[in-house]
């Protein structure tokens, strides 16, 4: 049975998890059904297809490497006792997909098994059902998680994994011919790390937040949903400019403003930081396991009462981040794991 050591960022996500810091992510899909038994049929199909997706058979196991610096290492390896029925669960019919999904998101994933789950929620109306996918962040980032989910939702051809080049055995003393390149690479990595670190330090200055956003973590991770018409989002984007993501981030800023005001905390002077994940996966290429991401850090204009002004602030901040690229700035803090 082969195994692979987790990449540094995957390992960080695995070790960061605690009772107060769950590290799973989720996605909820709602589907139309032709009969009340469609949910049960979907659960059977998901279990059958999951067994054929290699990425879903992988568990993560902690290991100790006494001859390396990776004392807190872990490997990703195939689970010899994999049973899809441990991961795909059919629930009783419900009238509220969002509420049930929110409760299911609270439960941490079992670390001894492949860290993912699929919960099928039949609708009480008999004409719909929902599927909640949960993945540990050490197993997949958002895009990889969607790829794994699509592999069991739809019969699709996944890109073939490219064979890894064989690495020559490392000697105790490096090849002197490679030293200049190794030194240049090390200096480049150090320079990038210092640049990111300085950006993180600067981002902590003059942070305007609220006590409602800085409370101690409770250990719960729930989902909540609201229906947004994508045509409306596109209409705003075409009229005002920016991207779909810009519009949605501005909507989040407005929602936080309303929430703070309704709580009585007030939104005046509040501009919390938000980390926007950026995928570093190449389109149409083989999808490696684990995380391939960086991020953009922006301040949400929660204190601005004008929706269009909030959108303009978000758009300007995202444009500055994009001009700098995903390898620079405080949002690229995930790259420090390497």
C-alpha positions as semicolon CSV with decimal commas, in nm:
position;residue;x (nm);y (nm);z (nm)
1;X;0,000;0,000;0,000
2;X;0,157;0,329;-0,111
3;X;0,140;0,652;0,087
4;X;0,241;1,014;0,033
5;X;0,360;1,263;0,291
6;X;0,125;1,557;0,322
7;X;0,247;1,881;0,168
8;X;0,326;2,152;0,424
9;X;-0,004;2,341;0,381
10;X;-0,210;2,021;0,403
11;X;-0,016;1,924;0,715
12;X;-0,082;2,266;0,867
13;X;-0,456;2,229;0,813
14;X;-0,443;1,879;0,966
15;X;-0,253;1,989;1,277
16;X;-0,438;2,318;1,330
17;X;-0,762;2,130;1,398
18;X;-0,879;2,116;1,758
19;X;-1,206;2,112;1,951
20;X;-1,220;2,489;1,910
21;X;-1,093;2,503;1,554
22;X;-1,268;2,255;1,323
23;X;-1,105;2,240;0,980
24;X;-1,372;2,095;0,753
25;X;-1,546;2,276;0,469
26;X;-1,883;2,205;0,315
27;X;-2,107;2,258;0,015
28;X;-2,483;2,211;-0,004
29;X;-2,661;2,128;-0,329
30;X;-3,040;2,121;-0,370
31;X;-3,190;1,908;-0,650
32;X;-3,531;1,855;-0,804
33;X;-3,681;1,508;-0,763
34;X;-3,935;1,312;-0,966
35;X;-4,048;1,095;-0,675
36;X;-4,028;1,076;-0,293
37;X;-3,773;0,794;-0,325
38;X;-3,529;1,002;-0,530
39;X;-3,323;1,090;-0,221
40;X;-3,276;0,727;-0,123
41;X;-3,183;0,642;-0,482
42;X;-2,929;0,926;-0,483
43;X;-2,773;0,795;-0,161
44;X;-2,733;0,449;-0,317
45;X;-2,572;0,597;-0,629
46;X;-2,333;0,815;-0,425
47;X;-2,218;0,517;-0,218
48;X;-2,168;0,304;-0,529
49;X;-1,971;0,571;-0,714
50;X;-1,765;0,680;-0,413
51;X;-1,593;0,342;-0,407
52;X;-1,459;0,412;-0,757
53;X;-1,306;0,754;-0,679
54;X;-0,948;0,701;-0,552
55;X;-0,930;1,038;-0,377
56;X;-1,221;0,945;-0,153
57;X;-1,053;0,626;-0,030
58;X;-0,760;0,816;0,119
59;X;-0,719;0,849;0,494
60;X;-0,464;1,064;0,676
61;X;-0,237;0,903;0,930
62;X;0,006;1,080;1,166
63;X;0,366;0,957;1,140
64;X;0,696;1,037;1,306
65;X;1,013;1,076;1,103
66;X;1,314;1,066;1,332
67;X;1,566;1,132;1,053
68;X;1,401;1,449;0,923
69;X;1,282;1,784;1,050
70;X;0,917;1,681;0,997
71;X;0,844;1,555;1,347
72;X;0,474;1,629;1,306
73;X;0,431;1,464;0,967
74;X;0,133;1,278;0,828
75;X;0,073;1,062;0,524
76;X;-0,216;1,024;0,286
77;X;-0,279;0,656;0,214
78;X;-0,554;0,426;0,090
79;X;-0,779;0,298;0,370
80;X;-0,776;-0,084;0,351
81;X;-1,111;-0,096;0,535
82;X;-1,284;0,173;0,328
83;X;-1,662;0,138;0,330
84;X;-1,861;0,409;0,146
85;X;-2,158;0,346;0,376
86;X;-1,952;0,496;0,659
87;X;-1,943;0,822;0,463
88;X;-2,272;0,844;0,267
89;X;-2,570;0,883;0,499
90;X;-2,940;0,903;0,424
91;X;-3,146;1,111;0,666
92;X;-3,517;1,141;0,740
93;X;-3,722;1,378;0,523
94;X;-3,694;1,743;0,622
95;X;-3,878;2,066;0,555
96;X;-3,567;2,283;0,599
97;X;-3,250;2,181;0,416
98;X;-3,050;2,476;0,547
99;X;-3,128;2,412;0,915
100;X;-3,046;2,041;0,895
101;X;-2,727;2,108;0,698
102;X;-2,625;2,365;0,957
103;X;-2,654;2,110;1,237
104;X;-2,469;1,844;1,041
105;X;-2,182;2,085;0,974
106;X;-2,123;2,113;1,349
107;X;-2,004;1,755;1,376
108;X;-1,629;1,708;1,324
109;X;-1,507;1,447;1,079
110;X;-1,361;1,120;1,205
111;X;-0,984;1,146;1,174
112;X;-0,930;0,770;1,159
113;X;-1,124;0,735;0,832
114;X;-1,104;0,918;0,497
115;X;-1,210;1,266;0,616
116;X;-1,522;1,334;0,414
117;X;-1,898;1,278;0,433
118;X;-2,202;1,309;0,207
119;X;-2,539;1,361;0,376
120;X;-2,852;1,310;0,166
121;X;-3,157;1,503;0,291
122;X;-3,489;1,409;0,124
123;X;-3,745;1,688;0,114
124;X;-4,079;1,646;0,288
125;X;-4,244;1,783;-0,028
126;X;-4,133;1,473;-0,222
127;X;-4,012;1,680;-0,517
128;X;-3,665;1,779;-0,395
129;X;-3,364;1,656;-0,200
130;X;-3,032;1,804;-0,090
131;X;-2,679;1,671;-0,055
132;X;-2,434;1,817;0,196
133;X;-2,069;1,736;0,123
134;X;-1,812;1,775;0,400
135;X;-1,438;1,754;0,337
136;X;-1,145;1,811;0,570
137;X;-0,926;2,094;0,447
138;X;-0,621;1,864;0,465
139;X;-0,786;1,640;0,207
140;X;-0,891;1,906;-0,040
141;X;-0,927;2,277;-0,102
142;X;-1,256;2,415;-0,232
143;X;-1,194;2,346;-0,602
144;X;-1,055;1,998;-0,539
145;X;-1,352;1,923;-0,311
146;X;-1,595;2,021;-0,586
147;X;-1,403;1,801;-0,830
148;X;-1,431;1,503;-0,596
149;X;-1,801;1,572;-0,542
150;X;-1,861;1,598;-0,916
151;X;-1,689;1,263;-0,967
152;X;-1,964;1,089;-0,769
153;X;-2,254;1,315;-0,868
154;X;-2,203;1,280;-1,242
155;X;-2,040;1,011;-1,456
156;X;-1,751;1,216;-1,589
157;X;-1,402;1,144;-1,717
158;X;-1,142;1,268;-1,472
159;X;-0,806;1,380;-1,612
160;X;-0,546;1,110;-1,582
161;X;-0,293;1,171;-1,311
162;X;0,046;1,242;-1,457
163;X;0,319;1,010;-1,328
164;X;0,554;1,179;-1,087
165;X;0,916;1,200;-1,201
166;X;1,145;0,972;-1,010
167;X;1,360;1,171;-0,771
168;X;1,723;1,060;-0,743
169;X;1,838;0,939;-0,405
170;X;1,974;1,221;-0,190
171;X;2,326;1,187;-0,062
172;X;2,459;1,331;0,262
173;X;2,644;1,603;0,069
174;X;2,462;1,793;-0,209
175;X;2,600;1,796;-0,561
176;X;2,831;2,101;-0,576
177;X;2,711;2,170;-0,931
178;X;2,363;2,235;-0,795
179;X;2,471;2,464;-0,512
180;X;2,429;2,797;-0,700
181;X;2,073;2,705;-0,797
182;X;1,995;2,583;-0,445
183;X;2,128;2,906;-0,296
184;X;1,931;3,121;-0,541
185;X;1,616;2,922;-0,468
186;X;1,665;2,948;-0,092
187;X;1,727;3,324;-0,112
188;X;1,419;3,367;-0,330
189;X;1,207;3,170;-0,082
190;X;1,341;3,372;0,211
191;X;1,276;3,697;0,028
192;X;0,919;3,597;-0,051
193;X;0,862;3,485;0,308
194;X;0,993;3,816;0,444
195;X;0,773;4,009;0,201
196;X;0,463;3,815;0,304
197;X;0,553;3,841;0,673
198;X;0,597;4,218;0,649
199;X;0,262;4,247;0,471
200;X;0,093;4,043;0,747
201;X;0,244;4,275;1,010
202;X;0,125;4,586;0,826
203;X;-0,225;4,440;0,787
204;X;-0,266;4,428;1,165
205;X;-0,231;4,806;1,194
206;X;-0,546;5,015;1,237
207;X;-0,781;4,714;1,226
208;X;-1,138;4,828;1,285
209;X;-1,350;4,541;1,405
210;X;-1,629;4,466;1,650
211;X;-1,653;4,257;1,965
212;X;-1,914;4,046;1,783
213;X;-1,641;3,939;1,538
214;X;-1,357;3,883;1,785
215;X;-1,513;3,653;2,043
216;X;-1,348;3,328;2,148
217;X;-1,405;3,036;1,909
218;X;-1,685;2,806;2,013
219;X;-1,572;2,502;1,816
220;X;-1,888;2,495;1,604
221;X;-1,886;2,536;1,228
222;X;-2,234;2,583;1,086
223;X;-2,375;2,677;0,749
224;X;-2,658;2,914;0,669
225;X;-2,800;2,993;0,330
226;X;-2,987;3,261;0,141
227;X;-3,117;3,246;-0,215
228;X;-2,951;3,495;-0,449
229;X;-3,058;3,526;-0,814
230;X;-2,744;3,495;-1,024
231;X;-2,909;3,699;-1,301
232;X;-2,934;3,990;-1,056
233;X;-2,566;3,953;-0,971
234;X;-2,470;3,959;-1,340
235;X;-2,695;4,260;-1,399
236;X;-2,515;4,455;-1,125
237;X;-2,175;4,345;-1,254
238;X;-2,254;4,458;-1,610
239;X;-2,395;4,789;-1,491
240;X;-2,135;4,888;-1,232
241;X;-1,831;4,679;-1,328
242;X;-1,614;4,432;-1,144
243;X;-1,663;4,059;-1,116
244;X;-1,928;3,826;-0,977
245;X;-1,704;3,768;-0,676
246;X;-1,673;4,143;-0,618
247;X;-2,051;4,174;-0,608
248;X;-2,091;3,879;-0,369
249;X;-1,817;4,007;-0,135
250;X;-1,991;4,345;-0,125
251;X;-2,318;4,165;-0,043
252;X;-2,142;3,991;0,247
253;X;-2,017;4,329;0,373
254;X;-2,373;4,465;0,361
255;X;-2,507;4,157;0,538
256;X;-2,251;4,197;0,818
257;X;-2,351;4,562;0,850
258;X;-2,719;4,470;0,889
259;X;-2,636;4,191;1,134
260;X;-2,423;4,414;1,357
261;X;-2,683;4,691;1,358
262;X;-2,966;4,446;1,437
263;X;-2,763;4,301;1,727
264;X;-2,715;4,647;1,869
265;X;-2,335;4,635;1,830
266;X;-2,336;4,899;1,558
267;X;-2,137;4,904;1,234
268;X;-1,988;5,252;1,255
269;X;-1,612;5,242;1,204
270;X;-1,610;4,863;1,146
271;X;-1,393;4,733;0,860
272;X;-1,291;4,373;0,939
273;X;-1,039;4,185;0,729
274;X;-1,153;3,902;0,502
275;X;-0,932;3,635;0,347
276;X;-1,046;3,552;-0,007
277;X;-0,911;3,211;-0,119
278;X;-0,735;3,203;-0,456
279;X;-0,688;2,872;-0,635
280;X;-0,344;2,807;-0,782
281;X;-0,459;2,506;-0,981
282;X;-0,400;2,522;-1,353
283;X;-0,710;2,484;-1,571
284;X;-0,745;2,161;-1,769
285;X;-0,449;2,001;-1,594
286;X;-0,435;1,695;-1,374
287;X;-0,581;1,770;-1,031
288;X;-0,328;1,687;-0,756
289;X;-0,448;1,592;-0,412
290;X;-0,446;1,837;-0,125
291;X;-0,440;2,215;-0,132
292;X;-0,313;2,441;-0,407
293;X;-0,420;2,783;-0,288
294;X;-0,317;3,128;-0,178
295;X;-0,538;3,421;-0,083
296;X;-0,615;3,791;-0,103
297;X;-0,666;3,990;0,216
298;X;-0,906;4,285;0,200
299;X;-1,093;4,503;0,446
300;X;-1,469;4,476;0,417
301;X;-1,634;4,821;0,403
302;X;-1,896;4,727;0,660
303;X;-1,910;5,082;0,791
304;X;-2,016;5,233;0,455
305;X;-2,395;5,277;0,431
306;X;-2,396;5,306;0,049
307;X;-2,419;4,966;-0,131
308;X;-2,259;5,100;-0,451
309;X;-1,977;5,259;-0,253
310;X;-1,918;4,926;-0,076
311;X;-1,894;4,753;-0,412
312;X;-1,649;5,014;-0,543
313;X;-1,430;4,970;-0,233
314;X;-1,429;4,592;-0,273
315;X;-1,357;4,618;-0,644
316;X;-1,061;4,854;-0,587
317;X;-0,916;4,631;-0,314
318;X;-0,947;4,318;-0,526
319;X;-0,790;4,493;-0,827
320;X;-0,489;4,591;-0,612
321;X;-0,453;4,232;-0,496
322;X;-0,479;4,095;-0,848
323;X;-0,217;4,341;-0,975
324;X;0,024;4,218;-0,706
325;X;-0,062;3,852;-0,774
326;X;-0,139;3,559;-0,540
327;X;0,226;3,512;-0,437
328;X;0,256;3,844;-0,254
329;X;0,080;4,033;0,021
330;X;-0,070;3,935;0,355
331;X;-0,327;3,709;0,189
332;X;-0,048;3,481;0,065
333;X;0,021;3,373;0,424
334;X;-0,076;3,017;0,331
335;X;0,238;2,999;0,115
336;X;0,456;3,035;0,427
337;X;0,374;2,673;0,507
338;X;0,617;2,579;0,229
